[in-house]
XYZ file of N, CA and C in Angstrom:
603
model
N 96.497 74.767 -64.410
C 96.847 75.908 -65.249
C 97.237 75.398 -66.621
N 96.825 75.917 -67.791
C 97.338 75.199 -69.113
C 97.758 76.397 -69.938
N 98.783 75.483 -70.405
C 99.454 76.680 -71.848
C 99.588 76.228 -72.896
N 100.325 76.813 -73.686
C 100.554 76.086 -75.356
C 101.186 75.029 -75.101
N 102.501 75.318 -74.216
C 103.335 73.916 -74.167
C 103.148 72.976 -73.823
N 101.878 73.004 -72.783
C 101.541 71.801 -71.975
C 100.386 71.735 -71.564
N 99.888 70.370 -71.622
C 97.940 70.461 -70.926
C 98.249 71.198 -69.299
N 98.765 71.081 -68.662
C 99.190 71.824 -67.339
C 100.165 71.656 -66.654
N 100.560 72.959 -65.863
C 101.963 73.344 -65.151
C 101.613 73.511 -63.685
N 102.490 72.886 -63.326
C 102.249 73.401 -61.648
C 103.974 74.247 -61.214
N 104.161 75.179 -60.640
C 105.030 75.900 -59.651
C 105.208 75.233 -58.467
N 106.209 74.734 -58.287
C 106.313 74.343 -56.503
C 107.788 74.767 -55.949
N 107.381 76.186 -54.861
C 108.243 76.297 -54.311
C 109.234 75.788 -53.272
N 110.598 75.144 -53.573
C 111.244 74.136 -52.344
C 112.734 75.025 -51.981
N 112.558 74.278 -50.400
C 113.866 75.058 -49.986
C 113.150 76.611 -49.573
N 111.807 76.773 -48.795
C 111.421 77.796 -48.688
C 112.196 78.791 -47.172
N 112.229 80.318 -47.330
C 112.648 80.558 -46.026
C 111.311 81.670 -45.687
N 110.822 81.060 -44.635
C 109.677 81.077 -44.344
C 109.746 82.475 -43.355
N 108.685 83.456 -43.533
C 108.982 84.586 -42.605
C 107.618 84.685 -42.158
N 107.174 85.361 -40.689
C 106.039 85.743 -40.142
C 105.424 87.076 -40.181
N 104.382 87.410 -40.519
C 104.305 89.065 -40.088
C 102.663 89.177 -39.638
N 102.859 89.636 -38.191
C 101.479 90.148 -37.604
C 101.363 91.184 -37.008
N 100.092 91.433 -36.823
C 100.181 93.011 -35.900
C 99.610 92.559 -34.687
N 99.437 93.179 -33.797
C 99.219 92.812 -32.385
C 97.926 94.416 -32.206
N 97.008 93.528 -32.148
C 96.145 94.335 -31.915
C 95.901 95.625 -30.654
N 94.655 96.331 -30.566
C 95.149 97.135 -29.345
C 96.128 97.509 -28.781
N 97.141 97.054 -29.220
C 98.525 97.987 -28.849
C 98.736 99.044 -28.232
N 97.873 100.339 -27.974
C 98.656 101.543 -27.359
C 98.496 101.442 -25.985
N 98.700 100.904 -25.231
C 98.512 100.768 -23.827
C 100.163 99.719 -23.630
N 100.161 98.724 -24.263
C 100.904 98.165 -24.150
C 102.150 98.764 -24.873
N 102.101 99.575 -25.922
C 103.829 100.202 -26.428
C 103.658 101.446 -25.438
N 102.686 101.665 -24.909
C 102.796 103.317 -24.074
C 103.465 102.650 -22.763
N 103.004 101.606 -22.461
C 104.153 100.974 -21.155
C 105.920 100.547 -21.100
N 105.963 99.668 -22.449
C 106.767 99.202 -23.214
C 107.848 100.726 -23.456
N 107.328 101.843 -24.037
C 108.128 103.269 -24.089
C 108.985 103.590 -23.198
N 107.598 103.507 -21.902
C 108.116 104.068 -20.529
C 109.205 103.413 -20.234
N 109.138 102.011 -19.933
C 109.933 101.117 -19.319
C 111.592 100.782 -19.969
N 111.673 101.205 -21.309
C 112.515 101.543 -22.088
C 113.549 102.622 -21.607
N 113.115 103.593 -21.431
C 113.308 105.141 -21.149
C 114.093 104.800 -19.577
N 113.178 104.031 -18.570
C 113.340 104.067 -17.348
C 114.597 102.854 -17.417
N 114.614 101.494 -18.534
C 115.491 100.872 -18.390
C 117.113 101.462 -18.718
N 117.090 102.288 -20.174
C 117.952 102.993 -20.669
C 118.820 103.676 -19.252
N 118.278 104.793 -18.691
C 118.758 105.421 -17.523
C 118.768 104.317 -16.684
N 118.516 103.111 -16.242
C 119.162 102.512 -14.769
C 120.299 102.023 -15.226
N 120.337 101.587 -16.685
C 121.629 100.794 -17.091
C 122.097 101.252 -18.584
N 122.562 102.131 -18.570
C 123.249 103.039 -20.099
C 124.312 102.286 -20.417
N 124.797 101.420 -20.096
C 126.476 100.815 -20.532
C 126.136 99.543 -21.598
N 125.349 98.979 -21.337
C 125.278 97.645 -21.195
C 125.824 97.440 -23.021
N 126.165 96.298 -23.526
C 126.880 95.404 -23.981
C 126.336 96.371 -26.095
N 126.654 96.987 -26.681
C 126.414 96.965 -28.259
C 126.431 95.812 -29.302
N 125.192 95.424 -29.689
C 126.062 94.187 -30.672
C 125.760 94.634 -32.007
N 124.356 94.598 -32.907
C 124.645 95.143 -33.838
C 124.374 96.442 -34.318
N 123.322 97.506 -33.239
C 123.256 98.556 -33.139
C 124.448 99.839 -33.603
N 123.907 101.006 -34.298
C 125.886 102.026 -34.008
C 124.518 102.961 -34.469
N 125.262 103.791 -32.958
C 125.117 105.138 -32.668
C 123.656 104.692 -32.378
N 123.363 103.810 -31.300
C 121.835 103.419 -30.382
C 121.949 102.530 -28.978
N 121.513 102.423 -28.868
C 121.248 101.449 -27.403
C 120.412 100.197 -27.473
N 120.648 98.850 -26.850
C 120.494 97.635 -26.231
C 120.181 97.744 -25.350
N 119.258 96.752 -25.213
C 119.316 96.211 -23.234
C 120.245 95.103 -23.229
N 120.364 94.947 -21.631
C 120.572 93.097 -21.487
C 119.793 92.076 -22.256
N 119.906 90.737 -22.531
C 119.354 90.375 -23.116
C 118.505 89.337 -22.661
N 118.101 89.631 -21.492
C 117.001 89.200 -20.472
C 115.668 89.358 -20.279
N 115.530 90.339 -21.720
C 114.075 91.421 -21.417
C 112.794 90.218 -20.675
N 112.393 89.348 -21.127
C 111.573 88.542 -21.707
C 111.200 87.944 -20.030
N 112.587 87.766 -19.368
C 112.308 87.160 -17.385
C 111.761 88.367 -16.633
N 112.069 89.506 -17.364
C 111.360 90.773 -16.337
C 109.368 90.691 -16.337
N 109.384 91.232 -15.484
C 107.844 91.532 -14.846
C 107.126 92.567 -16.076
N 108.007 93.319 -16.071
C 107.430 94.385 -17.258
C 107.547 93.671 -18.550
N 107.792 92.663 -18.883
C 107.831 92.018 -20.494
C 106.442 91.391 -20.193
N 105.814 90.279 -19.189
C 104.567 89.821 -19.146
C 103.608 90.083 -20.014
N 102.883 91.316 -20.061
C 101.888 91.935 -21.119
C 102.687 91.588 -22.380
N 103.541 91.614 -22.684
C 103.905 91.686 -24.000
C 104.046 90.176 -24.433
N 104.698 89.202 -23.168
C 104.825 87.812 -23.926
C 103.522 87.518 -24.021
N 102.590 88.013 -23.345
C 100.925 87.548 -23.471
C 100.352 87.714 -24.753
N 100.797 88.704 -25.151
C 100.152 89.309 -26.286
C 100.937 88.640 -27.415
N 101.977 87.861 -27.929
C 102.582 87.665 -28.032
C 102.961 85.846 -28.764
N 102.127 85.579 -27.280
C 101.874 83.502 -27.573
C 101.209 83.148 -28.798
N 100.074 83.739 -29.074
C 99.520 83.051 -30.262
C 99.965 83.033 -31.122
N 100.821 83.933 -31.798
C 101.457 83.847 -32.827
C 102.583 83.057 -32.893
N 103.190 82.929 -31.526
C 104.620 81.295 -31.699
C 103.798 80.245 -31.529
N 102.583 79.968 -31.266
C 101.721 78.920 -31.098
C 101.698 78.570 -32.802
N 100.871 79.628 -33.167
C 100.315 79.340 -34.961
C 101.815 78.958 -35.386
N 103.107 79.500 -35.038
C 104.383 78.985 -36.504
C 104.612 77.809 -35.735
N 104.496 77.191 -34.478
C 105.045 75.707 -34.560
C 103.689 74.824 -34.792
N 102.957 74.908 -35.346
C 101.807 74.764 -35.433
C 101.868 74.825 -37.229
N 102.798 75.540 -37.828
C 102.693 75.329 -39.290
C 104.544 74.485 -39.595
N 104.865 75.094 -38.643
C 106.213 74.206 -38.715
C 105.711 72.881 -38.504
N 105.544 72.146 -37.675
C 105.481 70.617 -37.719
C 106.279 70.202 -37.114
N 106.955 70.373 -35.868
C 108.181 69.865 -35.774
C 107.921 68.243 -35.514
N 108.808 67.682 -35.537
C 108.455 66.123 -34.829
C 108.267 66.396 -33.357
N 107.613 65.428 -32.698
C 106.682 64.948 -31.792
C 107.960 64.884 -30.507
N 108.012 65.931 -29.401
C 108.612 66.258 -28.326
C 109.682 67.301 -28.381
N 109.166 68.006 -28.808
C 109.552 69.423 -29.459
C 108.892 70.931 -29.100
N 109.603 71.099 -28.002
C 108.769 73.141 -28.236
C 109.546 73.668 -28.046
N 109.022 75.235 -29.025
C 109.751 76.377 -29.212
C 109.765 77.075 -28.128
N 110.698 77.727 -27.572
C 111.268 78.204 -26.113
C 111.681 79.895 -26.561
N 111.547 80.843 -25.710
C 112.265 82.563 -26.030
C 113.035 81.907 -25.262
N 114.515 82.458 -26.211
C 115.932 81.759 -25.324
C 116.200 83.430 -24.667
N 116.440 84.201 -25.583
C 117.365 85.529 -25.806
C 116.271 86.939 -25.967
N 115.786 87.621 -25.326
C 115.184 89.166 -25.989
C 115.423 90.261 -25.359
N 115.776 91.563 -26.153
C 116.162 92.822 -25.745
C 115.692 93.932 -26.610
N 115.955 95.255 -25.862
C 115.325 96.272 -26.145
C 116.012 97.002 -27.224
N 116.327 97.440 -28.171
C 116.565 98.296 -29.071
C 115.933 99.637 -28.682
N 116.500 100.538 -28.798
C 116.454 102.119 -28.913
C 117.163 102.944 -29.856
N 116.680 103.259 -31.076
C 117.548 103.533 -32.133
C 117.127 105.406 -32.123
N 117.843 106.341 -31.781
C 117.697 107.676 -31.700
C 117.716 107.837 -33.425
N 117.646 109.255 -33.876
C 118.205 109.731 -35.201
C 119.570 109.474 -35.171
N 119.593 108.629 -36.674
C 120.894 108.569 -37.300
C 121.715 107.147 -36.385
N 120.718 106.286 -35.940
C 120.955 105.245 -35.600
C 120.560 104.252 -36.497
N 121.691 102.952 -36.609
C 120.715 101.773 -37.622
C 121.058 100.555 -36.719
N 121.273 99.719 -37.141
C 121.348 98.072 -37.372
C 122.702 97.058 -38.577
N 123.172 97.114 -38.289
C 124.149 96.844 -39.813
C 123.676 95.333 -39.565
N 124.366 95.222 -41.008
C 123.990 93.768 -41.175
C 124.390 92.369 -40.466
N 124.321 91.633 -39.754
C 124.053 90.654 -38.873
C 123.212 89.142 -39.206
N 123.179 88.469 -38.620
C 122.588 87.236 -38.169
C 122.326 87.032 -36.487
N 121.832 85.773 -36.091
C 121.880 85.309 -34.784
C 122.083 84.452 -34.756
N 123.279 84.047 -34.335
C 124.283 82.868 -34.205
C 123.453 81.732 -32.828
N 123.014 80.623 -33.523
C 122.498 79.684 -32.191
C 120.958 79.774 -32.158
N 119.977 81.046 -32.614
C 119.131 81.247 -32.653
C 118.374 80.470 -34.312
N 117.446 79.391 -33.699
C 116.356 78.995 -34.616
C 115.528 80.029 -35.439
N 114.703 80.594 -34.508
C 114.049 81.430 -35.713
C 114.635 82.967 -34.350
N 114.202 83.765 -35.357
C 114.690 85.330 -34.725
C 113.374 86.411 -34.653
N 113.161 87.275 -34.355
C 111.967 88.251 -34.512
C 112.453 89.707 -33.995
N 111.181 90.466 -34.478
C 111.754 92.000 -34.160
C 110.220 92.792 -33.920
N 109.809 92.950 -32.387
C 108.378 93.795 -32.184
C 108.535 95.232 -32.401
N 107.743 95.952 -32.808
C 107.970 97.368 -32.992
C 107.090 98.193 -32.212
N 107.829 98.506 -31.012
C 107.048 99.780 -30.163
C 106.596 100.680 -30.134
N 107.643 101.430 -30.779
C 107.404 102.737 -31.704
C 108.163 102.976 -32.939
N 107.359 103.455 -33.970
C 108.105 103.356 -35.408
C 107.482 104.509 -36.121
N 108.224 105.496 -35.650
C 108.190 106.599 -36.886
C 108.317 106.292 -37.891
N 107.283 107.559 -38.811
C 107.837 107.938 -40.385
C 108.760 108.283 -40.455
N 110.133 107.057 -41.936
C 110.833 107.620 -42.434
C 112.217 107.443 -40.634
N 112.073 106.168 -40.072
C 112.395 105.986 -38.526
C 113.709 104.631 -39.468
N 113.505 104.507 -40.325
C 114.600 102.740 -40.744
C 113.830 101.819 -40.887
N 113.631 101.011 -41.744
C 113.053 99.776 -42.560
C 114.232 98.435 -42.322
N 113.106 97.328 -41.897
C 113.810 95.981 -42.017
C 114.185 95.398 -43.275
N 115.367 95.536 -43.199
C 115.931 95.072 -44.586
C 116.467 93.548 -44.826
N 115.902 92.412 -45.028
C 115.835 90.880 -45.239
C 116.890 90.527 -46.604
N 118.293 89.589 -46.413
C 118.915 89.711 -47.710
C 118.678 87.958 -48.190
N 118.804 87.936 -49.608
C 118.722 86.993 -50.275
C 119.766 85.790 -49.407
N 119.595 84.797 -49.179
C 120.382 83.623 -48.613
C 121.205 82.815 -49.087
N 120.903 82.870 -51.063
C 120.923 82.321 -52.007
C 122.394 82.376 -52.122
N 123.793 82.369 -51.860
C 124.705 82.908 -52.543
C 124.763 82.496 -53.479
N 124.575 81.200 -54.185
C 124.957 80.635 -55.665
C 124.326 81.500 -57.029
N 122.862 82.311 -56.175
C 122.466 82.991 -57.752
C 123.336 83.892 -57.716
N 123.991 84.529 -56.684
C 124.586 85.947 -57.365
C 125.261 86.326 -59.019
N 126.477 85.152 -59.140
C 127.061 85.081 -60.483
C 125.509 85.028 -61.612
N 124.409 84.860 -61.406
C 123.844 84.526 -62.667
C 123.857 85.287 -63.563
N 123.461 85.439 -64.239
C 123.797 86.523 -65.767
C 122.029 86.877 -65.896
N 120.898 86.130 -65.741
C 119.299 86.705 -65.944
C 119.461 88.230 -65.808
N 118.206 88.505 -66.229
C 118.171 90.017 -65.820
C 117.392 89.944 -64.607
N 117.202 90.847 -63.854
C 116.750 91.193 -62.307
C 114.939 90.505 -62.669
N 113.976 89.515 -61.949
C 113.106 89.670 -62.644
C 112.342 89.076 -60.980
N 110.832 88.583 -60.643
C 110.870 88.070 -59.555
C 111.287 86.799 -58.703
N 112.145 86.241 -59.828
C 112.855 84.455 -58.969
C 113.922 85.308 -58.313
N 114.559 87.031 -58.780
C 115.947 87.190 -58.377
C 115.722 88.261 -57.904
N 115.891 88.458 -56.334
C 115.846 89.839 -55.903
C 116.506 89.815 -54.825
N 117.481 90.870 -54.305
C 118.778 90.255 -53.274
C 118.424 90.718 -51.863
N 117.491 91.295 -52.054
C 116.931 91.917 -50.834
C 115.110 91.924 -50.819
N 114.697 92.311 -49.327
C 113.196 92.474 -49.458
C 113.520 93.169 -48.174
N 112.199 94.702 -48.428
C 112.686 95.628 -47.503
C 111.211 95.713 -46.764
N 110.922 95.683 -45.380
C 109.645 96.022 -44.963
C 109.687 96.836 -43.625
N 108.731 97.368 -43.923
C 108.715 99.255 -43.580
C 107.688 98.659 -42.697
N 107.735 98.269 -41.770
C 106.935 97.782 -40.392
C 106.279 98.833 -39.990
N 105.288 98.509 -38.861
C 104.812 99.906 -38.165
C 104.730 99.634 -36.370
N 104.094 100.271 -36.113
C 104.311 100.075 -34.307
C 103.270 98.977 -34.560
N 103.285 98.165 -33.254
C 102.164 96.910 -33.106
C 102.620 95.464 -34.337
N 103.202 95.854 -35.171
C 103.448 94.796 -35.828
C 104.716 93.674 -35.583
N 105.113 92.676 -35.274
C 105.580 91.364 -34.814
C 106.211 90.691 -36.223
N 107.335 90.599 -36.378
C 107.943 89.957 -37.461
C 109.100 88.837 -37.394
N 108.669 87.531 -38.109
C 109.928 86.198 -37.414
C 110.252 85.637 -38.564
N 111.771 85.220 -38.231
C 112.092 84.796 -39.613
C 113.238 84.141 -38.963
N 114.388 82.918 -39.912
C 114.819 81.973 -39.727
C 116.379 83.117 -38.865
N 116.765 82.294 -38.081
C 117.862 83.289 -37.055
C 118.858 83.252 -38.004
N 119.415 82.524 -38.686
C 120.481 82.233 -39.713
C 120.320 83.954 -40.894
N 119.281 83.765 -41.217
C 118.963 85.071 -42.203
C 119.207 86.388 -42.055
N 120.339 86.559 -42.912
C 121.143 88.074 -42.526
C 119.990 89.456 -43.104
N 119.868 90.327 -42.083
C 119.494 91.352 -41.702
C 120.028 92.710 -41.312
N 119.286 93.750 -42.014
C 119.528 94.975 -41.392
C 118.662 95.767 -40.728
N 118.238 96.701 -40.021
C 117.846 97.935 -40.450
C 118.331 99.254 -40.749
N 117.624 99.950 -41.688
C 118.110 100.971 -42.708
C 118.524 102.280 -41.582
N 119.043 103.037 -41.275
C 119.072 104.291 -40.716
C 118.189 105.147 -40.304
N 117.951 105.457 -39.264
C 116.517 106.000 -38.547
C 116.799 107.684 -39.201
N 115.727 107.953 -40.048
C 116.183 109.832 -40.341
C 114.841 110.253 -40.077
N 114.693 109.939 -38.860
C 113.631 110.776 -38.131
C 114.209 111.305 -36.997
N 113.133 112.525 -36.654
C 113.750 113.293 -35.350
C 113.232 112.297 -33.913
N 112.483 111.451 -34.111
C 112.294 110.584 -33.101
C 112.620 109.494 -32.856
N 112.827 108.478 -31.639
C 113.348 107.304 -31.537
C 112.314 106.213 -32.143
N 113.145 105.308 -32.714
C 112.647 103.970 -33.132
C 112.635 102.753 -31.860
N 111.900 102.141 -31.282
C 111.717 101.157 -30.202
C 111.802 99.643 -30.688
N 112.063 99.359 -30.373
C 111.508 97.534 -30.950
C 112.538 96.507 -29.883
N 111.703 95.565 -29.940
C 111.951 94.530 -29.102
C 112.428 93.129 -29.522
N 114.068 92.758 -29.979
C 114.137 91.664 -31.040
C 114.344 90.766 -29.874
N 114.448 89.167 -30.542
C 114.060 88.253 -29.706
C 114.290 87.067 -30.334
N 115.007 85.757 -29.777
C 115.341 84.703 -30.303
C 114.571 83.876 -29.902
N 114.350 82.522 -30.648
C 113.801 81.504 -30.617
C 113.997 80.515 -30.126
N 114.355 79.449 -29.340
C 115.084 78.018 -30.069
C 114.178 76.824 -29.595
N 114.780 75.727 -30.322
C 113.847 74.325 -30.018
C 114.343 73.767 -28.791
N 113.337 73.169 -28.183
C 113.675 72.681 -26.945
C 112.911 71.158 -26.539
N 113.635 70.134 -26.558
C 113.228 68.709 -26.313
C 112.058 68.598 -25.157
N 111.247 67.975 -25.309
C 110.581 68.266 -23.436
C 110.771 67.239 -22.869
């Protein structure tokens, strides 16, 4: 690339925090099961444990050993295949599902802001996702830019918001604080979040 100032410039981004986003093809067979089994899990076990959910429902956080998760971790592998596969880890190293559960966010349910404590990388599948249902909201990690004085421009933005849809699969570092926005739809929001971690073999 060349400019006035210089025969050429290169950009190199370091210190990157690296996020995933795919869709999972053919999907309605598999969120039309995924719904059911939700619905049917909700009613066998309504109590179970709130962590960052208000005014929604969790599962245990076992989803992933049940019989009914199968189709979904299937559908599922290639894409933790491709990120340790761009990760690199050193040599006797695989990525393991430690932790995954069900989210059920009714109207006027969200997500407040959080992390996952212990969790390598983190993710969030979307079962069902109404219009206008709450957006994943990703915050800057950066604390040192906050004080800067620049004006708002694209090196500085404190948030990144993505408005997912059903079938789509999203992973990002477990450390990286997160929300989602408030569901103001008359229907439930589904999704299936899920931890990561490294595991020696």
């Amino acid at each position: 690339v060349s400019s006035a100032a210089s025969d050429v410039y290169k950009r190199q981004d370091i210190f990157p925090t690296w996020i995933w986003n795919a869709h999972i093809k053919d999907n309605a067979q598999l969120n039309k099961d995924l719904e059911k089994f939700t619905y049917e899990l909700q009613k066998k076990d309504p109590d179970t444990e709130l962590r960052s959910v208000v005014r929604g429902w969790q599962s245990r956080q076992n989803f992933h050993e049940l019989e009914e998760a199968k189709p979904w971790m299937k559908a599922t592998e290639q894409l933790f295949i491709s990120i340790v596969s761009e990760i690199k880890p050193e040599e006797g190293f695989c990525l393991d599902m430690d932790t995954s559960w069900i989210n059920l966010n009714p109207q006027h349910a969200e997500n407040k802001v959080h992390i996952h404590p212990g969790a390598d990388l983190s993710g969030v599948y979307y079962v069902k996702k109404p219009k206008d249902s709450g957006a994943l909201v990703l915050y800057d990690p950066r604390v040192q830019i906050f004080p800067v004085r620049t004006p708002k421009n694209e090196m500085r933005k404190d948030r990144i918001t993505i408005d997912a849809k059903a079938g789509d699969l999203l992973v990002f570092p477990g450390w990286l604080q997160h929300s989602v926005d408030t569901n103001m739809s008359k229907e439930d929001r589904i999704s299936i979040s899920f931890n990561l971690c490294w595991r020696k073999i």
